[in-house]
PDB file of N, CA and C in Angstrom:
ATOM      1  N   MET A   1     -37.181   4.200 -29.016  1.00  0.00           N
ATOM      2  CA  MET A   1     -37.025   5.506 -28.391  1.00  0.00           C
ATOM      3  C   MET A   1     -35.966   5.399 -27.300  1.00  0.00           C
ATOM      4  N   PRO A   2     -35.052   6.356 -27.234  1.00  0.00           N
ATOM      5  CA  PRO A   2     -33.998   6.319 -26.219  1.00  0.00           C
ATOM      6  C   PRO A   2     -34.581   6.371 -24.813  1.00  0.00           C
ATOM      7  N   ALA A   3     -33.987   5.628 -23.894  1.00  0.00           N
ATOM      8  CA  ALA A   3     -34.493   5.550 -22.528  1.00  0.00           C
ATOM      9  C   ALA A   3     -33.839   6.569 -21.607  1.00  0.00           C
ATOM     10  N   ASP A   4     -32.592   6.949 -21.878  1.00  0.00           N
ATOM     11  CA  ASP A   4     -31.923   7.884 -20.976  1.00  0.00           C
ATOM     12  C   ASP A   4     -32.255   9.330 -21.352  1.00  0.00           C
ATOM     13  N   ALA A   5     -32.050  10.240 -20.388  1.00  0.00           N
ATOM     14  CA  ALA A   5     -32.417  11.644 -20.587  1.00  0.00           C
ATOM     15  C   ALA A   5     -31.646  12.273 -21.746  1.00  0.00           C
ATOM     16  N   ILE A   6     -30.366  11.976 -21.860  1.00  0.00           N
ATOM     17  CA  ILE A   6     -29.575  12.565 -22.946  1.00  0.00           C
ATOM     18  C   ILE A   6     -30.104  12.082 -24.296  1.00  0.00           C
ATOM     19  N   GLY A   7     -30.352  10.812 -24.412  1.00  0.00           N
ATOM     20  CA  GLY A   7     -30.870  10.266 -25.667  1.00  0.00           C
ATOM     21  C   GLY A   7     -32.223  10.858 -26.036  1.00  0.00           C
ATOM     22  N   ARG A   8     -33.089  11.012 -25.049  1.00  0.00           N
ATOM     23  CA  ARG A   8     -34.407  11.595 -25.310  1.00  0.00           C
ATOM     24  C   ARG A   8     -34.276  13.064 -25.700  1.00  0.00           C
ATOM     25  N   PHE A   9     -33.364  13.779 -25.017  1.00  0.00           N
ATOM     26  CA  PHE A   9     -33.131  15.188 -25.342  1.00  0.00           C
ATOM     27  C   PHE A   9     -32.604  15.318 -26.768  1.00  0.00           C
ATOM     28  N   LEU A  10     -31.615  14.498 -27.110  1.00  0.00           N
ATOM     29  CA  LEU A  10     -31.061  14.545 -28.465  1.00  0.00           C
ATOM     30  C   LEU A  10     -32.127  14.245 -29.515  1.00  0.00           C
ATOM     31  N   ALA A  11     -32.995  13.292 -29.218  1.00  0.00           N
ATOM     32  CA  ALA A  11     -34.065  12.943 -30.159  1.00  0.00           C
ATOM     33  C   ALA A  11     -35.053  14.091 -30.344  1.00  0.00           C
ATOM     34  N   ALA A  12     -35.218  14.917 -29.310  1.00  0.00           N
ATOM     35  CA  ALA A  12     -36.170  16.029 -29.379  1.00  0.00           C
ATOM     36  C   ALA A  12     -35.605  17.238 -30.128  1.00  0.00           C
ATOM     37  N   LEU A  13     -34.289  17.286 -30.272  1.00  0.00           N
ATOM     38  CA  LEU A  13     -33.653  18.420 -30.935  1.00  0.00           C
ATOM     39  C   LEU A  13     -33.821  18.375 -32.449  1.00  0.00           C
ATOM     40  N   ASP A  14     -33.764  19.549 -33.068  1.00  0.00           N
ATOM     41  CA  ASP A  14     -33.727  19.586 -34.527  1.00  0.00           C
ATOM     42  C   ASP A  14     -32.355  19.051 -34.960  1.00  0.00           C
ATOM     43  N   PRO A  15     -32.220  18.603 -36.208  1.00  0.00           N
ATOM     44  CA  PRO A  15     -30.966  17.971 -36.647  1.00  0.00           C
ATOM     45  C   PRO A  15     -29.712  18.817 -36.444  1.00  0.00           C
ATOM     46  N   GLU A  16     -29.791  20.108 -36.674  1.00  0.00           N
ATOM     47  CA  GLU A  16     -28.618  20.973 -36.522  1.00  0.00           C
ATOM     48  C   GLU A  16     -28.143  21.004 -35.068  1.00  0.00           C
ATOM     49  N   HIS A  17     -29.076  21.209 -34.152  1.00  0.00           N
ATOM     50  CA  HIS A  17     -28.708  21.243 -32.735  1.00  0.00           C
ATOM     51  C   HIS A  17     -28.285  19.853 -32.243  1.00  0.00           C
ATOM     52  N   ARG A  18     -28.934  18.815 -32.749  1.00  0.00           N
ATOM     53  CA  ARG A  18     -28.582  17.453 -32.341  1.00  0.00           C
ATOM     54  C   ARG A  18     -27.113  17.173 -32.643  1.00  0.00           C
ATOM     55  N   GLU A  19     -26.676  17.548 -33.826  1.00  0.00           N
ATOM     56  CA  GLU A  19     -25.285  17.327 -34.214  1.00  0.00           C
ATOM     57  C   GLU A  19     -24.341  18.127 -33.318  1.00  0.00           C
ATOM     58  N   ALA A  20     -24.696  19.388 -33.054  1.00  0.00           N
ATOM     59  CA  ALA A  20     -23.844  20.243 -32.218  1.00  0.00           C
ATOM     60  C   ALA A  20     -23.752  19.716 -30.791  1.00  0.00           C
ATOM     61  N   VAL A  21     -24.867  19.301 -30.225  1.00  0.00           N
ATOM     62  CA  VAL A  21     -24.870  18.808 -28.842  1.00  0.00           C
ATOM     63  C   VAL A  21     -24.170  17.457 -28.753  1.00  0.00           C
ATOM     64  N   SER A  22     -24.314  16.639 -29.758  1.00  0.00           N
ATOM     65  CA  SER A  22     -23.658  15.317 -29.755  1.00  0.00           C
ATOM     66  C   SER A  22     -22.144  15.440 -29.663  1.00  0.00           C
ATOM     67  N   GLY A  23     -21.594  16.528 -30.174  1.00  0.00           N
ATOM     68  CA  GLY A  23     -20.155  16.735 -30.153  1.00  0.00           C
ATOM     69  C   GLY A  23     -19.633  17.354 -28.870  1.00  0.00           C
ATOM     70  N   ARG A  24     -20.521  17.714 -27.972  1.00  0.00           N
ATOM     71  CA  ARG A  24     -20.107  18.339 -26.714  1.00  0.00           C
ATOM     72  C   ARG A  24     -19.729  17.268 -25.694  1.00  0.00           C
ATOM     73  N   PRO A  25     -18.964  17.661 -24.668  1.00  0.00           N
ATOM     74  CA  PRO A  25     -18.600  16.700 -23.616  1.00  0.00           C
ATOM     75  C   PRO A  25     -19.835  16.138 -22.912  1.00  0.00           C
ATOM     76  N   ARG A  26     -19.709  14.933 -22.405  1.00  0.00           N
ATOM     77  CA  ARG A  26     -20.814  14.235 -21.735  1.00  0.00           C
ATOM     78  C   ARG A  26     -21.421  15.076 -20.609  1.00  0.00           C
ATOM     79  N   GLU A  27     -20.581  15.751 -19.834  1.00  0.00           N
ATOM     80  CA  GLU A  27     -21.076  16.564 -18.711  1.00  0.00           C
ATOM     81  C   GLU A  27     -21.995  17.685 -19.208  1.00  0.00           C
ATOM     82  N   GLU A  28     -21.633  18.285 -20.320  1.00  0.00           N
ATOM     83  CA  GLU A  28     -22.459  19.356 -20.875  1.00  0.00           C
ATOM     84  C   GLU A  28     -23.765  18.791 -21.429  1.00  0.00           C
ATOM     85  N   GLN A  29     -23.700  17.626 -22.053  1.00  0.00           N
ATOM     86  CA  GLN A  29     -24.919  16.976 -22.532  1.00  0.00           C
ATOM     87  C   GLN A  29     -25.846  16.679 -21.361  1.00  0.00           C
ATOM     88  N   GLU A  30     -25.283  16.209 -20.245  1.00  0.00           N
ATOM     89  CA  GLU A  30     -26.088  15.916 -19.055  1.00  0.00           C
ATOM     90  C   GLU A  30     -26.730  17.190 -18.511  1.00  0.00           C
ATOM     91  N   ARG A  31     -25.971  18.289 -18.503  1.00  0.00           N
ATOM     92  CA  ARG A  31     -26.499  19.568 -18.016  1.00  0.00           C
ATOM     93  C   ARG A  31     -27.668  20.028 -18.893  1.00  0.00           C
ATOM     94  N   LEU A  32     -27.509  19.941 -20.194  1.00  0.00           N
ATOM     95  CA  LEU A  32     -28.571  20.355 -21.114  1.00  0.00           C
ATOM     96  C   LEU A  32     -29.798  19.451 -20.991  1.00  0.00           C
ATOM     97  N   ALA A  33     -29.571  18.158 -20.857  1.00  0.00           N
ATOM     98  CA  ALA A  33     -30.689  17.223 -20.708  1.00  0.00           C
ATOM     99  C   ALA A  33     -31.448  17.496 -19.412  1.00  0.00           C
ATOM    100  N   ALA A  34     -30.723  17.810 -18.342  1.00  0.00           N
ATOM    101  CA  ALA A  34     -31.375  18.134 -17.072  1.00  0.00           C
ATOM    102  C   ALA A  34     -32.193  19.419 -17.208  1.00  0.00           C
ATOM    103  N   ALA A  35     -31.654  20.413 -17.900  1.00  0.00           N
ATOM    104  CA  ALA A  35     -32.389  21.657 -18.129  1.00  0.00           C
ATOM    105  C   ALA A  35     -33.646  21.379 -18.945  1.00  0.00           C
ATOM    106  N   TRP A  36     -33.535  20.502 -19.908  1.00  0.00           N
ATOM    107  CA  TRP A  36     -34.680  20.117 -20.746  1.00  0.00           C
ATOM    108  C   TRP A  36     -35.763  19.453 -19.895  1.00  0.00           C
ATOM    109  N   GLU A  37     -35.351  18.534 -19.025  1.00  0.00           N
ATOM    110  CA  GLU A  37     -36.327  17.862 -18.161  1.00  0.00           C
ATOM    111  C   GLU A  37     -37.001  18.851 -17.218  1.00  0.00           C
ATOM    112  N   ARG A  38     -36.242  19.811 -16.687  1.00  0.00           N
ATOM    113  CA  ARG A  38     -36.833  20.842 -15.815  1.00  0.00           C
ATOM    114  C   ARG A  38     -37.834  21.684 -16.601  1.00  0.00           C
ATOM    115  N   GLU A  39     -37.494  22.023 -17.828  1.00  0.00           N
ATOM    116  CA  GLU A  39     -38.398  22.807 -18.676  1.00  0.00           C
ATOM    117  C   GLU A  39     -39.701  22.047 -18.898  1.00  0.00           C
ATOM    118  N   LEU A  40     -39.602  20.777 -19.180  1.00  0.00           N
ATOM    119  CA  LEU A  40     -40.807  19.962 -19.392  1.00  0.00           C
ATOM    120  C   LEU A  40     -41.656  19.881 -18.124  1.00  0.00           C
ATOM    121  N   ALA A  41     -41.008  19.764 -16.981  1.00  0.00           N
ATOM    122  CA  ALA A  41     -41.730  19.580 -15.727  1.00  0.00           C
ATOM    123  C   ALA A  41     -42.333  20.878 -15.190  1.00  0.00           C
ATOM    124  N   SER A  42     -41.731  22.010 -15.521  1.00  0.00           N
ATOM    125  CA  SER A  42     -42.134  23.249 -14.859  1.00  0.00           C
ATOM    126  C   SER A  42     -43.079  24.134 -15.664  1.00  0.00           C
ATOM    127  N   ASP A  43     -43.260  23.887 -16.931  1.00  0.00           N
ATOM    128  CA  ASP A  43     -44.051  24.791 -17.762  1.00  0.00           C
ATOM    129  C   ASP A  43     -45.451  24.210 -18.008  1.00  0.00           C
ATOM    130  N   ASP A  44     -46.469  24.911 -17.484  1.00  0.00           N
ATOM    131  CA  ASP A  44     -47.852  24.445 -17.650  1.00  0.00           C
ATOM    132  C   ASP A  44     -48.288  24.425 -19.110  1.00  0.00           C
ATOM    133  N   GLU A  45     -47.790  25.356 -19.899  1.00  0.00           N
ATOM    134  CA  GLU A  45     -48.120  25.384 -21.327  1.00  0.00           C
ATOM    135  C   GLU A  45     -47.648  24.095 -22.005  1.00  0.00           C
ATOM    136  N   LEU A  46     -46.472  23.629 -21.613  1.00  0.00           N
ATOM    137  CA  LEU A  46     -45.960  22.379 -22.188  1.00  0.00           C
ATOM    138  C   LEU A  46     -46.772  21.184 -21.714  1.00  0.00           C
ATOM    139  N   ASP A  47     -47.323  21.255 -20.496  1.00  0.00           N
ATOM    140  CA  ASP A  47     -48.182  20.170 -20.009  1.00  0.00           C
ATOM    141  C   ASP A  47     -49.383  19.993 -20.930  1.00  0.00           C
ATOM    142  N   THR A  48     -49.975  21.112 -21.327  1.00  0.00           N
ATOM    143  CA  THR A  48     -51.123  21.056 -22.230  1.00  0.00           C
ATOM    144  C   THR A  48     -50.714  20.500 -23.585  1.00  0.00           C
ATOM    145  N   LEU A  49     -49.596  20.978 -24.112  1.00  0.00           N
ATOM    146  CA  LEU A  49     -49.111  20.486 -25.400  1.00  0.00           C
ATOM    147  C   LEU A  49     -48.764  19.004 -25.308  1.00  0.00           C
ATOM    148  N   ASP A  50     -48.211  18.584 -24.161  1.00  0.00           N
ATOM    149  CA  ASP A  50     -47.838  17.187 -23.971  1.00  0.00           C
ATOM    150  C   ASP A  50     -49.057  16.266 -24.051  1.00  0.00           C
ATOM    151  N   GLU A  51     -50.190  16.747 -23.579  1.00  0.00           N
ATOM    152  CA  GLU A  51     -51.413  15.948 -23.660  1.00  0.00           C
ATOM    153  C   GLU A  51     -51.831  15.747 -25.115  1.00  0.00           C
ATOM    154  N   LEU A  52     -51.589  16.753 -25.947  1.00  0.00           N
ATOM    155  CA  LEU A  52     -51.966  16.675 -27.362  1.00  0.00           C
ATOM    156  C   LEU A  52     -50.910  15.956 -28.192  1.00  0.00           C
ATOM    157  N   SER A  53     -49.637  16.259 -27.919  1.00  0.00           N
ATOM    158  CA  SER A  53     -48.544  15.687 -28.700  1.00  0.00           C
ATOM    159  C   SER A  53     -47.259  15.681 -27.866  1.00  0.00           C
ATOM    160  N   PRO A  54     -46.970  14.579 -27.208  1.00  0.00           N
ATOM    161  CA  PRO A  54     -45.738  14.508 -26.410  1.00  0.00           C
ATOM    162  C   PRO A  54     -44.476  14.860 -27.205  1.00  0.00           C
ATOM    163  N   PRO A  55     -44.312  14.379 -28.455  1.00  0.00           N
ATOM    164  CA  PRO A  55     -43.109  14.764 -29.202  1.00  0.00           C
ATOM    165  C   PRO A  55     -43.025  16.270 -29.452  1.00  0.00           C
ATOM    166  N   ALA A  56     -44.145  16.912 -29.696  1.00  0.00           N
ATOM    167  CA  ALA A  56     -44.135  18.358 -29.924  1.00  0.00           C
ATOM    168  C   ALA A  56     -43.733  19.102 -28.651  1.00  0.00           C
ATOM    169  N   ALA A  57     -44.215  18.650 -27.506  1.00  0.00           N
ATOM    170  CA  ALA A  57     -43.843  19.281 -26.237  1.00  0.00           C
ATOM    171  C   ALA A  57     -42.356  19.102 -25.967  1.00  0.00           C
ATOM    172  N   GLU A  58     -41.845  17.917 -26.232  1.00  0.00           N
ATOM    173  CA  GLU A  58     -40.419  17.669 -26.028  1.00  0.00           C
ATOM    174  C   GLU A  58     -39.572  18.524 -26.962  1.00  0.00           C
ATOM    175  N   ALA A  59     -39.992  18.653 -28.205  1.00  0.00           N
ATOM    176  CA  ALA A  59     -39.255  19.477 -29.176  1.00  0.00           C
ATOM    177  C   ALA A  59     -39.285  20.951 -28.775  1.00  0.00           C
ATOM    178  N   GLU A  60     -40.430  21.426 -28.298  1.00  0.00           N
ATOM    179  CA  GLU A  60     -40.537  22.824 -27.879  1.00  0.00           C
ATOM    180  C   GLU A  60     -39.645  23.086 -26.663  1.00  0.00           C
ATOM    181  N   ALA A  61     -39.629  22.173 -25.707  1.00  0.00           N
ATOM    182  CA  ALA A  61     -38.764  22.329 -24.534  1.00  0.00           C
ATOM    183  C   ALA A  61     -37.296  22.316 -24.953  1.00  0.00           C
ATOM    184  N   ALA A  62     -36.940  21.456 -25.883  1.00  0.00           N
ATOM    185  CA  ALA A  62     -35.556  21.399 -26.373  1.00  0.00           C
ATOM    186  C   ALA A  62     -35.187  22.702 -27.072  1.00  0.00           C
ATOM    187  N   ARG A  63     -36.087  23.235 -27.859  1.00  0.00           N
ATOM    188  CA  ARG A  63     -35.829  24.512 -28.543  1.00  0.00           C
ATOM    189  C   ARG A  63     -35.595  25.616 -27.525  1.00  0.00           C
ATOM    190  N   ARG A  64     -36.408  25.657 -26.484  1.00  0.00           N
ATOM    191  CA  ARG A  64     -36.256  26.684 -25.452  1.00  0.00           C
ATOM    192  C   ARG A  64     -34.909  26.575 -24.743  1.00  0.00           C
ATOM    193  N   VAL A  65     -34.510  25.358 -24.419  1.00  0.00           N
ATOM    194  CA  VAL A  65     -33.214  25.155 -23.761  1.00  0.00           C
ATOM    195  C   VAL A  65     -32.091  25.639 -24.661  1.00  0.00           C
ATOM    196  N   MET A  66     -32.131  25.286 -25.925  1.00  0.00           N
ATOM    197  CA  MET A  66     -31.065  25.680 -26.841  1.00  0.00           C
ATOM    198  C   MET A  66     -31.089  27.195 -27.114  1.00  0.00           C
ATOM    199  N   ASP A  67     -32.254  27.814 -27.082  1.00  0.00           N
ATOM    200  CA  ASP A  67     -32.342  29.260 -27.264  1.00  0.00           C
ATOM    201  C   ASP A  67     -31.650  30.004 -26.119  1.00  0.00           C
ATOM    202  N   ARG A  68     -31.601  29.410 -24.945  1.00  0.00           N
ATOM    203  CA  ARG A  68     -30.943  30.033 -23.799  1.00  0.00           C
ATOM    204  C   ARG A  68     -29.440  29.814 -23.781  1.00  0.00           C
ATOM    205  N   GLU A  69     -28.953  28.912 -24.602  1.00  0.00           N
ATOM    206  CA  GLU A  69     -27.508  28.620 -24.655  1.00  0.00           C
ATOM    207  C   GLU A  69     -26.779  29.743 -25.379  1.00  0.00           C
ATOM    208  N   PRO A  70     -25.589  30.095 -24.874  1.00  0.00           N
ATOM    209  CA  PRO A  70     -24.799  31.148 -25.542  1.00  0.00           C
ATOM    210  C   PRO A  70     -24.258  30.697 -26.884  1.00  0.00           C
TER     211      PRO A  70
END
């Protein structure tokens, strides 16, 4: 499992988004990964899901971050 935030974020993304984000500049990947970490930390619903399935919570947070992207 990737140890850095970008690697963990990329792993949580669906394949289509993973490919798109991988092609973006490093700074943008860092911004998205930071948004993903904030989403995981701030949403109580994800806390509950994380207790049941950490990968599912990470994937849901990644989906939410990408849904907010233009």
